[in-house]
mmCIF file of N, CA, C and O in Angstrom:
data_model
loop_
_atom_site.group_PDB
_atom_site.id
_atom_site.type_symbol
_atom_site.label_atom_id
_atom_site.label_comp_id
_atom_site.label_asym_id
_atom_site.label_seq_id
_atom_site.Cartn_x
_atom_site.Cartn_y
_atom_site.Cartn_z
ATOM 1 N N UNK V 1 -8.305 25.477 14.791
ATOM 2 C CA UNK V 1 -7.091 25.561 15.567
ATOM 3 C C UNK V 1 -6.950 26.948 16.156
ATOM 4 O O UNK V 1 -7.190 27.935 15.477
ATOM 5 N N UNK V 2 -6.577 26.957 17.404
ATOM 6 C CA UNK V 2 -6.251 28.223 18.056
ATOM 7 C C UNK V 2 -4.741 28.261 18.263
ATOM 8 O O UNK V 2 -4.128 27.239 18.546
ATOM 9 N N UNK V 3 -4.181 29.441 18.139
ATOM 10 C CA UNK V 3 -2.737 29.622 18.285
ATOM 11 C C UNK V 3 -2.450 30.584 19.423
ATOM 12 O O UNK V 3 -3.078 31.620 19.537
ATOM 13 N N UNK V 4 -1.464 30.232 20.228
ATOM 14 C CA UNK V 4 -0.989 31.116 21.287
ATOM 15 C C UNK V 4 -0.232 32.258 20.613
ATOM 16 O O UNK V 4 0.634 32.030 19.765
ATOM 17 N N UNK V 5 -0.574 33.494 20.943
ATOM 18 C CA UNK V 5 0.033 34.654 20.271
ATOM 19 C C UNK V 5 1.545 34.708 20.463
ATOM 20 O O UNK V 5 2.266 35.108 19.563
ATOM 21 N N UNK V 6 2.021 34.336 21.623
ATOM 22 C CA UNK V 6 3.461 34.349 21.905
ATOM 23 C C UNK V 6 3.994 32.927 21.802
ATOM 24 O O UNK V 6 4.589 32.398 22.741
ATOM 25 N N UNK V 7 3.766 32.306 20.657
ATOM 26 C CA UNK V 7 4.058 30.891 20.457
ATOM 27 C C UNK V 7 5.523 30.566 20.778
ATOM 28 O O UNK V 7 6.423 31.362 20.519
ATOM 29 N N UNK V 8 5.713 29.420 21.396
ATOM 30 C CA UNK V 8 7.052 28.942 21.703
ATOM 31 C C UNK V 8 7.628 28.271 20.462
ATOM 32 O O UNK V 8 6.956 27.468 19.817
ATOM 33 N N UNK V 9 8.865 28.602 20.152
ATOM 34 C CA UNK V 9 9.513 28.027 18.981
ATOM 35 C C UNK V 9 10.752 27.246 19.390
ATOM 36 O O UNK V 9 11.545 27.720 20.194
ATOM 37 N N UNK V 10 10.881 26.080 18.802
ATOM 38 C CA UNK V 10 12.098 25.299 18.979
ATOM 39 C C UNK V 10 13.105 25.813 17.962
ATOM 40 O O UNK V 10 13.219 27.012 17.744
ATOM 41 N N UNK V 11 13.815 24.907 17.323
ATOM 42 C CA UNK V 11 14.797 25.292 16.316
ATOM 43 C C UNK V 11 14.144 25.503 14.957
ATOM 44 O O UNK V 11 14.556 24.948 13.954
ATOM 45 N N UNK V 12 13.104 26.300 14.974
ATOM 46 C CA UNK V 12 12.367 26.636 13.746
ATOM 47 C C UNK V 12 12.597 28.120 13.487
ATOM 48 O O UNK V 12 12.324 28.941 14.363
ATOM 49 N N UNK V 13 13.109 28.474 12.304
ATOM 50 C CA UNK V 13 13.316 29.894 12.015
ATOM 51 C C UNK V 13 11.999 30.671 12.071
ATOM 52 O O UNK V 13 10.982 30.219 11.549
ATOM 53 N N UNK V 14 12.027 31.816 12.712
ATOM 54 C CA UNK V 14 10.828 32.628 12.871
ATOM 55 C C UNK V 14 10.200 32.980 11.524
ATOM 56 O O UNK V 14 8.983 33.072 11.394
ATOM 57 N N UNK V 15 11.023 33.155 10.513
ATOM 58 C CA UNK V 15 10.507 33.541 9.198
ATOM 59 C C UNK V 15 9.692 32.424 8.541
ATOM 60 O O UNK V 15 8.971 32.678 7.592
ATOM 61 N N UNK V 16 9.795 31.185 9.036
ATOM 62 C CA UNK V 16 9.051 30.074 8.443
ATOM 63 C C UNK V 16 7.720 29.797 9.154
ATOM 64 O O UNK V 16 6.953 28.944 8.713
ATOM 65 N N UNK V 17 7.429 30.526 10.205
ATOM 66 C CA UNK V 17 6.236 30.261 10.985
ATOM 67 C C UNK V 17 4.962 30.457 10.168
ATOM 68 O O UNK V 17 4.051 29.641 10.214
ATOM 69 N N UNK V 18 4.888 31.539 9.412
ATOM 70 C CA UNK V 18 3.700 31.784 8.576
ATOM 71 C C UNK V 18 3.462 30.633 7.608
ATOM 72 O O UNK V 18 2.339 30.177 7.425
ATOM 73 N N UNK V 19 4.538 30.161 7.011
ATOM 74 C CA UNK V 19 4.445 29.063 6.043
ATOM 75 C C UNK V 19 3.990 27.775 6.732
ATOM 76 O O UNK V 19 3.135 27.048 6.205
ATOM 77 N N UNK V 20 4.511 27.511 7.917
ATOM 78 C CA UNK V 20 4.119 26.317 8.675
ATOM 79 C C UNK V 20 2.639 26.379 9.041
ATOM 80 O O UNK V 20 1.906 25.409 8.879
ATOM 81 N N UNK V 21 2.201 27.533 9.531
ATOM 82 C CA UNK V 21 0.791 27.693 9.894
ATOM 83 C C UNK V 21 -0.116 27.491 8.684
ATOM 84 O O UNK V 21 -1.142 26.817 8.763
ATOM 85 N N UNK V 22 0.281 28.056 7.543
ATOM 86 C CA UNK V 22 -0.489 27.901 6.315
ATOM 87 C C UNK V 22 -0.583 26.424 5.932
ATOM 88 O O UNK V 22 -1.658 25.920 5.603
ATOM 89 N N UNK V 23 0.531 25.742 5.985
ATOM 90 C CA UNK V 23 0.555 24.329 5.606
ATOM 91 C C UNK V 23 -0.269 23.458 6.557
ATOM 92 O O UNK V 23 -0.932 22.533 6.129
ATOM 93 N N UNK V 24 -0.218 23.779 7.839
ATOM 94 C CA UNK V 24 -1.040 23.023 8.801
ATOM 95 C C UNK V 24 -2.524 23.227 8.512
ATOM 96 O O UNK V 24 -3.309 22.290 8.537
ATOM 97 N N UNK V 25 -2.888 24.456 8.226
ATOM 98 C CA UNK V 25 -4.289 24.761 7.958
ATOM 99 C C UNK V 25 -4.784 24.102 6.678
ATOM 100 O O UNK V 25 -5.931 23.673 6.596
ATOM 101 N N UNK V 26 -3.911 23.985 5.694
ATOM 102 C CA UNK V 26 -4.316 23.476 4.388
ATOM 103 C C UNK V 26 -3.877 22.024 4.135
ATOM 104 O O UNK V 26 -3.824 21.583 2.984
ATOM 105 N N UNK V 27 -3.582 21.306 5.208
ATOM 106 C CA UNK V 27 -3.263 19.874 5.119
ATOM 107 C C UNK V 27 -2.120 19.543 4.152
ATOM 108 O O UNK V 27 -2.212 18.632 3.345
ATOM 109 N N UNK V 28 -1.043 20.305 4.265
ATOM 110 C CA UNK V 28 0.151 20.032 3.477
ATOM 111 C C UNK V 28 1.141 19.315 4.399
ATOM 112 O O UNK V 28 1.333 19.699 5.548
ATOM 113 N N UNK V 29 1.767 18.269 3.881
ATOM 114 C CA UNK V 29 2.692 17.463 4.669
ATOM 115 C C UNK V 29 3.876 18.278 5.190
ATOM 116 O O UNK V 29 4.539 18.991 4.434
ATOM 117 N N UNK V 30 4.106 18.179 6.496
ATOM 118 C CA UNK V 30 5.274 18.745 7.165
ATOM 119 C C UNK V 30 5.954 17.590 7.895
ATOM 120 O O UNK V 30 5.688 17.358 9.075
ATOM 121 N N UNK V 31 6.806 16.820 7.215
ATOM 122 C CA UNK V 31 7.281 15.545 7.757
ATOM 123 C C UNK V 31 8.048 15.605 9.076
ATOM 124 O O UNK V 31 7.927 14.710 9.902
ATOM 125 N N UNK V 32 8.821 16.638 9.308
ATOM 126 C CA UNK V 32 9.630 16.633 10.529
ATOM 127 C C UNK V 32 9.106 17.554 11.627
ATOM 128 O O UNK V 32 9.612 17.543 12.743
ATOM 129 N N UNK V 33 8.083 18.342 11.354
ATOM 130 C CA UNK V 33 7.584 19.327 12.311
ATOM 131 C C UNK V 33 6.697 18.654 13.371
ATOM 132 O O UNK V 33 5.897 17.791 13.066
ATOM 133 N N UNK V 34 6.866 19.099 14.612
ATOM 134 C CA UNK V 34 6.025 18.654 15.731
ATOM 135 C C UNK V 34 5.376 19.894 16.322
ATOM 136 O O UNK V 34 5.983 20.956 16.385
ATOM 137 N N UNK V 35 4.132 19.729 16.749
ATOM 138 C CA UNK V 35 3.457 20.850 17.423
ATOM 139 C C UNK V 35 3.181 20.471 18.871
ATOM 140 O O UNK V 35 2.956 19.308 19.193
ATOM 141 N N UNK V 36 3.217 21.464 19.726
ATOM 142 C CA UNK V 36 2.910 21.303 21.139
ATOM 143 C C UNK V 36 1.551 21.949 21.365
ATOM 144 O O UNK V 36 1.342 23.114 21.021
ATOM 145 N N UNK V 37 0.629 21.177 21.928
ATOM 146 C CA UNK V 37 -0.727 21.685 22.147
ATOM 147 C C UNK V 37 -1.143 21.461 23.599
ATOM 148 O O UNK V 37 -0.579 20.610 24.283
ATOM 149 N N UNK V 38 -2.128 22.236 24.016
ATOM 150 C CA UNK V 38 -2.766 21.897 25.278
ATOM 151 C C UNK V 38 -3.449 20.558 25.034
ATOM 152 O O UNK V 38 -4.052 20.345 23.984
ATOM 153 N N UNK V 39 -3.345 19.681 25.980
ATOM 154 C CA UNK V 39 -3.857 18.328 25.795
ATOM 155 C C UNK V 39 -5.364 18.317 25.611
ATOM 156 O O UNK V 39 -6.090 19.080 26.252
ATOM 157 N N UNK V 40 -5.829 17.442 24.729
ATOM 158 C CA UNK V 40 -7.270 17.252 24.561
ATOM 159 C C UNK V 40 -7.843 16.441 25.714
ATOM 160 O O UNK V 40 -9.039 16.447 25.948
ATOM 161 N N UNK V 41 -6.970 15.765 26.448
ATOM 162 C CA UNK V 41 -7.378 15.000 27.625
ATOM 163 C C UNK V 41 -7.359 15.916 28.847
ATOM 164 O O UNK V 41 -6.395 16.664 29.047
ATOM 165 N N UNK V 42 -8.378 15.864 29.634
ATOM 166 C CA UNK V 42 -8.465 16.735 30.817
ATOM 167 C C UNK V 42 -7.442 16.347 31.902
ATOM 168 O O UNK V 42 -7.166 17.131 32.798
ATOM 169 N N UNK V 43 -6.886 15.141 31.817
ATOM 170 C CA UNK V 43 -5.964 14.681 32.857
ATOM 171 C C UNK V 43 -4.502 14.972 32.512
ATOM 172 O O UNK V 43 -3.632 14.777 33.349
ATOM 173 N N UNK V 44 -4.241 15.434 31.303
ATOM 174 C CA UNK V 44 -2.879 15.725 30.861
ATOM 175 C C UNK V 44 -2.716 17.233 30.690
ATOM 176 O O UNK V 44 -3.686 17.977 30.632
ATOM 177 N N UNK V 45 -1.467 17.669 30.570
ATOM 178 C CA UNK V 45 -1.179 19.097 30.410
ATOM 179 C C UNK V 45 -0.946 19.475 28.941
ATOM 180 O O UNK V 45 -1.602 20.338 28.408
ATOM 181 N N UNK V 46 0.046 18.820 28.318
ATOM 182 C CA UNK V 46 0.435 19.128 26.952
ATOM 183 C C UNK V 46 0.528 17.859 26.125
ATOM 184 O O UNK V 46 0.749 16.773 26.658
ATOM 185 N N UNK V 47 0.364 18.010 24.824
ATOM 186 C CA UNK V 47 0.560 16.910 23.882
ATOM 187 C C UNK V 47 1.631 17.307 22.881
ATOM 188 O O UNK V 47 1.721 18.487 22.484
ATOM 189 N N UNK V 48 2.417 16.323 22.459
ATOM 190 C CA UNK V 48 3.378 16.501 21.373
ATOM 191 C C UNK V 48 2.799 15.729 20.193
ATOM 192 O O UNK V 48 2.588 14.526 20.283
ATOM 193 N N UNK V 49 2.543 16.442 19.107
ATOM 194 C CA UNK V 49 1.878 15.824 17.966
ATOM 195 C C UNK V 49 2.730 16.016 16.708
ATOM 196 O O UNK V 49 3.027 17.166 16.336
ATOM 197 N N UNK V 50 3.095 14.923 16.041
ATOM 198 C CA UNK V 50 3.760 15.086 14.742
ATOM 199 C C UNK V 50 2.780 15.738 13.772
ATOM 200 O O UNK V 50 1.621 15.334 13.681
ATOM 201 N N UNK V 51 3.226 16.751 13.065
ATOM 202 C CA UNK V 51 2.335 17.488 12.171
ATOM 203 C C UNK V 51 1.698 16.572 11.123
ATOM 204 O O UNK V 51 0.563 16.796 10.712
ATOM 205 N N UNK V 52 2.402 15.516 10.744
ATOM 206 C CA UNK V 52 1.849 14.615 9.728
ATOM 207 C C UNK V 52 0.579 13.904 10.218
ATOM 208 O O UNK V 52 -0.249 13.501 9.412
ATOM 209 N N UNK V 53 0.410 13.792 11.540
ATOM 210 C CA UNK V 53 -0.821 13.188 12.080
ATOM 211 C C UNK V 53 -2.049 14.031 11.774
ATOM 212 O O UNK V 53 -3.157 13.522 11.687
ATOM 213 N N UNK V 54 -1.852 15.321 11.618
ATOM 214 C CA UNK V 54 -2.978 16.225 11.374
ATOM 215 C C UNK V 54 -3.573 16.053 9.980
ATOM 216 O O UNK V 54 -4.625 16.611 9.688
ATOM 217 N N UNK V 55 -2.909 15.294 9.137
ATOM 218 C CA UNK V 55 -3.427 15.039 7.796
ATOM 219 C C UNK V 55 -4.615 14.095 7.806
ATOM 220 O O UNK V 55 -5.371 14.027 6.841
ATOM 221 N N UNK V 56 -4.789 13.370 8.900
ATOM 222 C CA UNK V 56 -5.908 12.440 9.001
ATOM 223 C C UNK V 56 -7.216 13.232 9.053
ATOM 224 O O UNK V 56 -7.351 14.182 9.801
ATOM 225 N N UNK V 57 -8.165 12.810 8.252
ATOM 226 C CA UNK V 57 -9.435 13.533 8.179
ATOM 227 C C UNK V 57 -10.183 13.547 9.500
ATOM 228 O O UNK V 57 -10.874 14.500 9.824
ATOM 229 N N UNK V 58 -10.064 12.483 10.272
ATOM 230 C CA UNK V 58 -10.815 12.388 11.523
ATOM 231 C C UNK V 58 -10.144 13.090 12.695
ATOM 232 O O UNK V 58 -10.706 13.147 13.787
ATOM 233 N N UNK V 59 -8.950 13.658 12.474
ATOM 234 C CA UNK V 59 -8.242 14.295 13.586
ATOM 235 C C UNK V 59 -8.976 15.573 14.010
ATOM 236 O O UNK V 59 -9.348 16.388 13.171
ATOM 237 N N UNK V 60 -9.179 15.759 15.319
ATOM 238 C CA UNK V 60 -9.944 16.936 15.802
ATOM 239 C C UNK V 60 -9.124 18.223 15.785
ATOM 240 O O UNK V 60 -8.831 18.820 16.822
ATOM 241 N N UNK V 61 -8.753 18.701 14.603
ATOM 242 C CA UNK V 61 -7.898 19.884 14.473
ATOM 243 C C UNK V 61 -8.536 21.151 15.030
ATOM 244 O O UNK V 61 -7.848 22.010 15.594
ATOM 245 N N UNK V 62 -9.834 21.270 14.886
ATOM 246 C CA UNK V 62 -10.503 22.502 15.324
ATOM 247 C C UNK V 62 -10.388 22.712 16.823
ATOM 248 O O UNK V 62 -10.458 23.836 17.298
ATOM 249 N N UNK V 63 -10.206 21.645 17.565
ATOM 250 C CA UNK V 63 -10.141 21.728 19.027
ATOM 251 C C UNK V 63 -8.734 22.016 19.550
ATOM 252 O O UNK V 63 -8.556 22.250 20.743
ATOM 253 N N UNK V 64 -7.735 21.996 18.688
ATOM 254 C CA UNK V 64 -6.357 22.148 19.137
ATOM 255 C C UNK V 64 -6.031 23.581 19.536
ATOM 256 O O UNK V 64 -6.430 24.539 18.863
ATOM 257 N N UNK V 65 -5.294 23.715 20.624
ATOM 258 C CA UNK V 65 -4.751 24.997 21.076
ATOM 259 C C UNK V 65 -3.229 24.848 21.017
ATOM 260 O O UNK V 65 -2.620 24.232 21.888
ATOM 261 N N UNK V 66 -2.641 25.421 19.988
ATOM 262 C CA UNK V 66 -1.210 25.230 19.733
ATOM 263 C C UNK V 66 -0.395 26.274 20.481
ATOM 264 O O UNK V 66 -0.603 27.472 20.338
ATOM 265 N N UNK V 67 0.553 25.776 21.293
ATOM 266 C CA UNK V 67 1.401 26.680 22.072
ATOM 267 C C UNK V 67 2.857 26.658 21.619
ATOM 268 O O UNK V 67 3.644 27.517 22.003
ATOM 269 N N UNK V 68 3.226 25.667 20.782
ATOM 270 C CA UNK V 68 4.615 25.586 20.349
ATOM 271 C C UNK V 68 4.799 24.821 19.057
ATOM 272 O O UNK V 68 3.970 23.987 18.692
ATOM 273 N N UNK V 69 5.896 25.135 18.363
ATOM 274 C CA UNK V 69 6.281 24.441 17.138
ATOM 275 C C UNK V 69 7.737 24.045 17.269
ATOM 276 O O UNK V 69 8.598 24.872 17.599
ATOM 277 N N UNK V 70 8.014 22.764 16.995
ATOM 278 C CA UNK V 70 9.380 22.245 17.088
ATOM 279 C C UNK V 70 9.805 21.646 15.753
ATOM 280 O O UNK V 70 8.982 21.189 14.964
ATOM 281 N N UNK V 71 11.114 21.644 15.544
ATOM 282 C CA UNK V 71 11.677 21.152 14.293
ATOM 283 C C UNK V 71 11.618 19.631 14.167
ATOM 284 O O UNK V 71 11.469 19.093 13.081
ATOM 285 N N UNK V 72 11.744 18.938 15.303
ATOM 286 C CA UNK V 72 11.709 17.473 15.292
ATOM 287 C C UNK V 72 11.309 16.992 16.691
ATOM 288 O O UNK V 72 11.037 17.803 17.578
ATOM 289 N N UNK V 73 11.302 15.681 16.885
ATOM 290 C CA UNK V 73 10.844 15.137 18.171
ATOM 291 C C UNK V 73 11.760 15.558 19.326
ATOM 292 O O UNK V 73 11.275 15.960 20.380
ATOM 293 N N UNK V 74 13.058 15.464 19.140
ATOM 294 C CA UNK V 74 13.986 15.849 20.205
ATOM 295 C C UNK V 74 13.807 17.317 20.573
ATOM 296 O O UNK V 74 13.799 17.690 21.750
ATOM 297 N N UNK V 75 13.656 18.153 19.567
ATOM 298 C CA UNK V 75 13.428 19.577 19.787
ATOM 299 C C UNK V 75 12.131 19.808 20.561
ATOM 300 O O UNK V 75 12.060 20.703 21.397
ATOM 301 N N UNK V 76 11.125 18.975 20.306
ATOM 302 C CA UNK V 76 9.847 19.134 21.008
ATOM 303 C C UNK V 76 10.007 18.854 22.513
ATOM 304 O O UNK V 76 9.376 19.513 23.332
ATOM 305 N N UNK V 77 10.859 17.897 22.873
ATOM 306 C CA UNK V 77 11.104 17.615 24.288
ATOM 307 C C UNK V 77 11.766 18.820 24.968
ATOM 308 O O UNK V 77 11.409 19.189 26.096
ATOM 309 N N UNK V 78 12.742 19.415 24.286
ATOM 310 C CA UNK V 78 13.410 20.607 24.834
ATOM 311 C C UNK V 78 12.427 21.772 24.968
ATOM 312 O O UNK V 78 12.479 22.523 25.932
ATOM 313 N N UNK V 79 11.532 21.881 23.997
ATOM 314 C CA UNK V 79 10.537 22.954 24.021
ATOM 315 C C UNK V 79 9.559 22.776 25.172
ATOM 316 O O UNK V 79 9.217 23.746 25.866
ATOM 317 N N UNK V 80 9.139 21.543 25.423
ATOM 318 C CA UNK V 80 8.262 21.261 26.567
ATOM 319 C C UNK V 80 8.952 21.680 27.866
ATOM 320 O O UNK V 80 8.341 22.309 28.734
ATOM 321 N N UNK V 81 10.215 21.346 27.986
ATOM 322 C CA UNK V 81 10.964 21.715 29.188
ATOM 323 C C UNK V 81 10.985 23.234 29.360
ATOM 324 O O UNK V 81 10.765 23.745 30.455
ATOM 325 N N UNK V 82 11.227 23.949 28.261
ATOM 326 C CA UNK V 82 11.254 25.417 28.336
ATOM 327 C C UNK V 82 9.884 25.985 28.720
ATOM 328 O O UNK V 82 9.795 26.923 29.520
ATOM 329 N N UNK V 83 8.817 25.411 28.190
ATOM 330 C CA UNK V 83 7.463 25.874 28.526
ATOM 331 C C UNK V 83 7.191 25.666 30.017
ATOM 332 O O UNK V 83 6.719 26.569 30.699
ATOM 333 N N UNK V 84 7.514 24.484 30.510
ATOM 334 C CA UNK V 84 7.284 24.186 31.937
ATOM 335 C C UNK V 84 8.079 25.140 32.820
ATOM 336 O O UNK V 84 7.556 25.690 33.801
ATOM 337 N N UNK V 85 9.339 25.378 32.478
ATOM 338 C CA UNK V 85 10.169 26.296 33.255
ATOM 339 C C UNK V 85 9.610 27.719 33.227
ATOM 340 O O UNK V 85 9.554 28.386 34.257
ATOM 341 N N UNK V 86 9.175 28.183 32.050
ATOM 342 C CA UNK V 86 8.602 29.529 31.940
ATOM 343 C C UNK V 86 7.324 29.670 32.762
ATOM 344 O O UNK V 86 7.138 30.664 33.470
ATOM 345 N N UNK V 87 6.454 28.680 32.659
ATOM 346 C CA UNK V 87 5.197 28.725 33.414
ATOM 347 C C UNK V 87 5.494 28.742 34.905
ATOM 348 O O UNK V 87 4.891 29.515 35.660
ATOM 349 N N UNK V 88 6.435 27.932 35.349
ATOM 350 C CA UNK V 88 6.768 27.893 36.771
ATOM 351 C C UNK V 88 7.339 29.239 37.235
ATOM 352 O O UNK V 88 6.981 29.733 38.306
ATOM 353 N N UNK V 89 8.201 29.855 36.427
ATOM 354 C CA UNK V 89 8.768 31.157 36.796
ATOM 355 C C UNK V 89 7.696 32.242 36.895
ATOM 356 O O UNK V 89 7.718 33.071 37.789
ATOM 357 N N UNK V 90 6.757 32.228 35.966
ATOM 358 C CA UNK V 90 5.729 33.268 35.915
ATOM 359 C C UNK V 90 4.602 33.044 36.912
ATOM 360 O O UNK V 90 4.042 34.000 37.433
ATOM 361 N N UNK V 91 4.246 31.783 37.148
ATOM 362 C CA UNK V 91 3.042 31.480 37.907
ATOM 363 C C UNK V 91 3.290 30.701 39.195
ATOM 364 O O UNK V 91 2.372 30.444 39.956
ATOM 365 N N UNK V 92 4.546 30.274 39.396
ATOM 366 C CA UNK V 92 4.923 29.476 40.586
ATOM 367 C C UNK V 92 4.086 28.210 40.719
ATOM 368 O O UNK V 92 3.789 27.744 41.800
ATOM 369 N N UNK V 93 3.684 27.671 39.560
ATOM 370 C CA UNK V 93 2.944 26.421 39.514
ATOM 371 C C UNK V 93 3.315 25.710 38.212
ATOM 372 O O UNK V 93 3.847 26.332 37.299
ATOM 373 N N UNK V 94 3.018 24.444 38.149
ATOM 374 C CA UNK V 94 3.230 23.720 36.891
ATOM 375 C C UNK V 94 1.898 23.313 36.278
ATOM 376 O O UNK V 94 1.822 22.399 35.476
ATOM 377 N N UNK V 95 0.851 24.030 36.642
ATOM 378 C CA UNK V 95 -0.453 23.792 36.018
ATOM 379 C C UNK V 95 -0.483 24.576 34.706
ATOM 380 O O UNK V 95 -0.985 25.693 34.617
ATOM 381 N N UNK V 96 0.069 23.947 33.701
ATOM 382 C CA UNK V 96 0.251 24.597 32.410
ATOM 383 C C UNK V 96 -1.081 24.953 31.762
ATOM 384 O O UNK V 96 -1.255 26.036 31.218
ATOM 385 N N UNK V 97 -2.012 24.019 31.833
ATOM 386 C CA UNK V 97 -3.337 24.243 31.250
ATOM 387 C C UNK V 97 -3.983 25.501 31.843
ATOM 388 O O UNK V 97 -4.485 26.362 31.122
ATOM 389 N N UNK V 98 -3.939 25.636 33.149
ATOM 390 C CA UNK V 98 -4.533 26.794 33.827
ATOM 391 C C UNK V 98 -3.829 28.097 33.400
ATOM 392 O O UNK V 98 -4.473 29.107 33.137
ATOM 393 N N UNK V 99 -2.512 28.039 33.296
ATOM 394 C CA UNK V 99 -1.735 29.209 32.902
ATOM 395 C C UNK V 99 -2.139 29.697 31.511
ATOM 396 O O UNK V 99 -2.388 30.889 31.301
ATOM 397 N N UNK V 100 -2.236 28.787 30.552
ATOM 398 C CA UNK V 100 -2.583 29.180 29.189
ATOM 399 C C UNK V 100 -4.056 29.528 29.019
ATOM 400 O O UNK V 100 -4.416 30.315 28.150
ATOM 401 N N UNK V 101 -4.907 28.968 29.850
ATOM 402 C CA UNK V 101 -6.351 29.273 29.755
ATOM 403 C C UNK V 101 -6.694 30.622 30.393
ATOM 404 O O UNK V 101 -7.724 31.216 30.080
ATOM 405 N N UNK V 102 -5.848 31.099 31.299
ATOM 406 C CA UNK V 102 -6.093 32.410 31.921
ATOM 407 C C UNK V 102 -6.011 33.484 30.830
ATOM 408 O O UNK V 102 -5.131 33.453 29.974
ATOM 409 N N UNK V 103 -6.928 34.405 30.847
ATOM 410 C CA UNK V 103 -6.966 35.485 29.850
ATOM 411 C C UNK V 103 -6.986 34.936 28.423
ATOM 412 O O UNK V 103 -6.342 35.464 27.535
ATOM 413 N N UNK V 104 -7.732 33.888 28.239
ATOM 414 C CA UNK V 104 -7.760 33.190 26.951
ATOM 415 C C UNK V 104 -8.085 34.113 25.786
ATOM 416 O O UNK V 104 -7.498 34.015 24.715
ATOM 417 N N UNK V 105 -8.986 35.030 25.979
ATOM 418 C CA UNK V 105 -9.389 35.914 24.885
ATOM 419 C C UNK V 105 -8.271 36.849 24.429
ATOM 420 O O UNK V 105 -8.233 37.288 23.287
ATOM 421 N N UNK V 106 -7.311 37.143 25.302
ATOM 422 C CA UNK V 106 -6.211 38.049 24.956
ATOM 423 C C UNK V 106 -5.028 37.315 24.347
ATOM 424 O O UNK V 106 -4.200 37.922 23.698
ATOM 425 N N UNK V 107 -4.921 36.023 24.613
ATOM 426 C CA UNK V 107 -3.705 35.322 24.244
ATOM 427 C C UNK V 107 -3.818 34.384 23.057
ATOM 428 O O UNK V 107 -2.836 33.812 22.622
ATOM 429 N N UNK V 108 -5.013 34.209 22.512
ATOM 430 C CA UNK V 108 -5.220 33.216 21.473
ATOM 431 C C UNK V 108 -5.801 33.860 20.224
ATOM 432 O O UNK V 108 -6.516 34.826 20.292
ATOM 433 N N UNK V 109 -5.496 33.289 19.095
ATOM 434 C CA UNK V 109 -6.145 33.698 17.861
ATOM 435 C C UNK V 109 -6.359 32.469 16.986
ATOM 436 O O UNK V 109 -5.673 31.480 17.133
ATOM 437 N N UNK V 110 -7.316 32.544 16.093
ATOM 438 C CA UNK V 110 -7.610 31.436 15.192
ATOM 439 C C UNK V 110 -7.173 31.812 13.790
ATOM 440 O O UNK V 110 -7.159 32.989 13.421
ATOM 441 N N UNK V 111 -6.848 30.796 13.008
ATOM 442 C CA UNK V 111 -6.498 31.059 11.594
ATOM 443 C C UNK V 111 -7.735 30.923 10.749
ATOM 444 O O UNK V 111 -8.597 30.168 10.974
#
C-alpha cells in the first residue's frame, strides 16, 4: 500500500490515523472505516473501499494508493467531493489520477 503524504481525512480524528494505518497493514478489522484510493481500473478515478474488504486474502492491497480515510460511507462521499474540488482548484481539471500521479516520488510513501 502506498499512502498520500497529505492524506485527506473525513470525520476521523488525526490522532487515530497511525492506529488505522497499523490495523490496515496488519489485517485488523475496522468495521466502519472506508478508504479512498486511486482506482485500480484505468477507466475510473477513485474507489471507495470498506476497510473490512481488505481482510480478504486475495485483495490486491499492495497495489493500492490511498488518498483518503473516512469514518463511514456517507463521510466517504463528502470526502470524495472535497478531493474533486481541491484538485479542480489546484489543477483546473478533474483528472484526479493525473493530479495524484504527478510528482509521485515526492507525495507517496509505503508502510
